[in-house]
């Protein structure tokens, strides 16, 4: 027989303590304060209505991500087109890198251009759906970890656009060869920017707003 679990202590959040947290520096203040005395930012209580901006930016990012994968990311011209022109989409570029044996670069491009954006769409959408809903401490910490991962990987989402920009700047040999960014580069950059705005619009305080004062298991045991 398993040992009985100890009842969890009551979960006291800043909201139930009559405090409000600053979204800029994280300092908490009494609810009657209107501005943070540390950084000067305006103190706004968490509100689920702010999720409308999260969904709006997320949908915009999804819309921009479609042409980013359909249109060519990079176009290459050799001998002014006499030796042929080539255009490659994101996935086509990954396949071409694998064909030439550059597995390491292909994996980096695939993860940064396909796995990371799709993962961010799913993670932000999931956070927006569960924000403010009832949760125990373990579930709240899981949501917080997902949010921190989304914030961390956001800075690496532009790696594909950076590669195209660097190649376009370096490979400009006039008549011999030239590389130019395709229309997908703009769409991909917009998609990344929109998802970053969506993540920044998410109020992480809503993760803790749904915590009950006491876990349901502990409530049943006390009853």
Coordinates of C-alpha atoms in Angstrom, one line a residue, residues 22 29 68-69 88-89 101 104-105 139 145 151 176 203 206 223:
X22 CA 4.8 44.5 -12.6
X29 CA 3.0 46.2 -5.2
X68 CA 6.9 31.3 -46.3
X69 CA 6.8 27.5 -47.1
X88 CA 14.5 26.6 -53.3
X89 CA 11.8 26.6 -50.7
X101 CA 25.8 15.6 -47.6
X104 CA 24.4 19.0 -39.9
X105 CA 23.4 22.2 -41.6
X139 CA 0.2 22.1 -13.9
X145 CA 8.2 26.1 -18.3
X151 CA 10.5 33.0 -24.9
X176 CA 29.2 34.6 -62.7
X203 CA 0.4 37.8 -19.7
X206 CA -2.6 34.4 -15.9
X223 CA -14.2 17.0 3.9

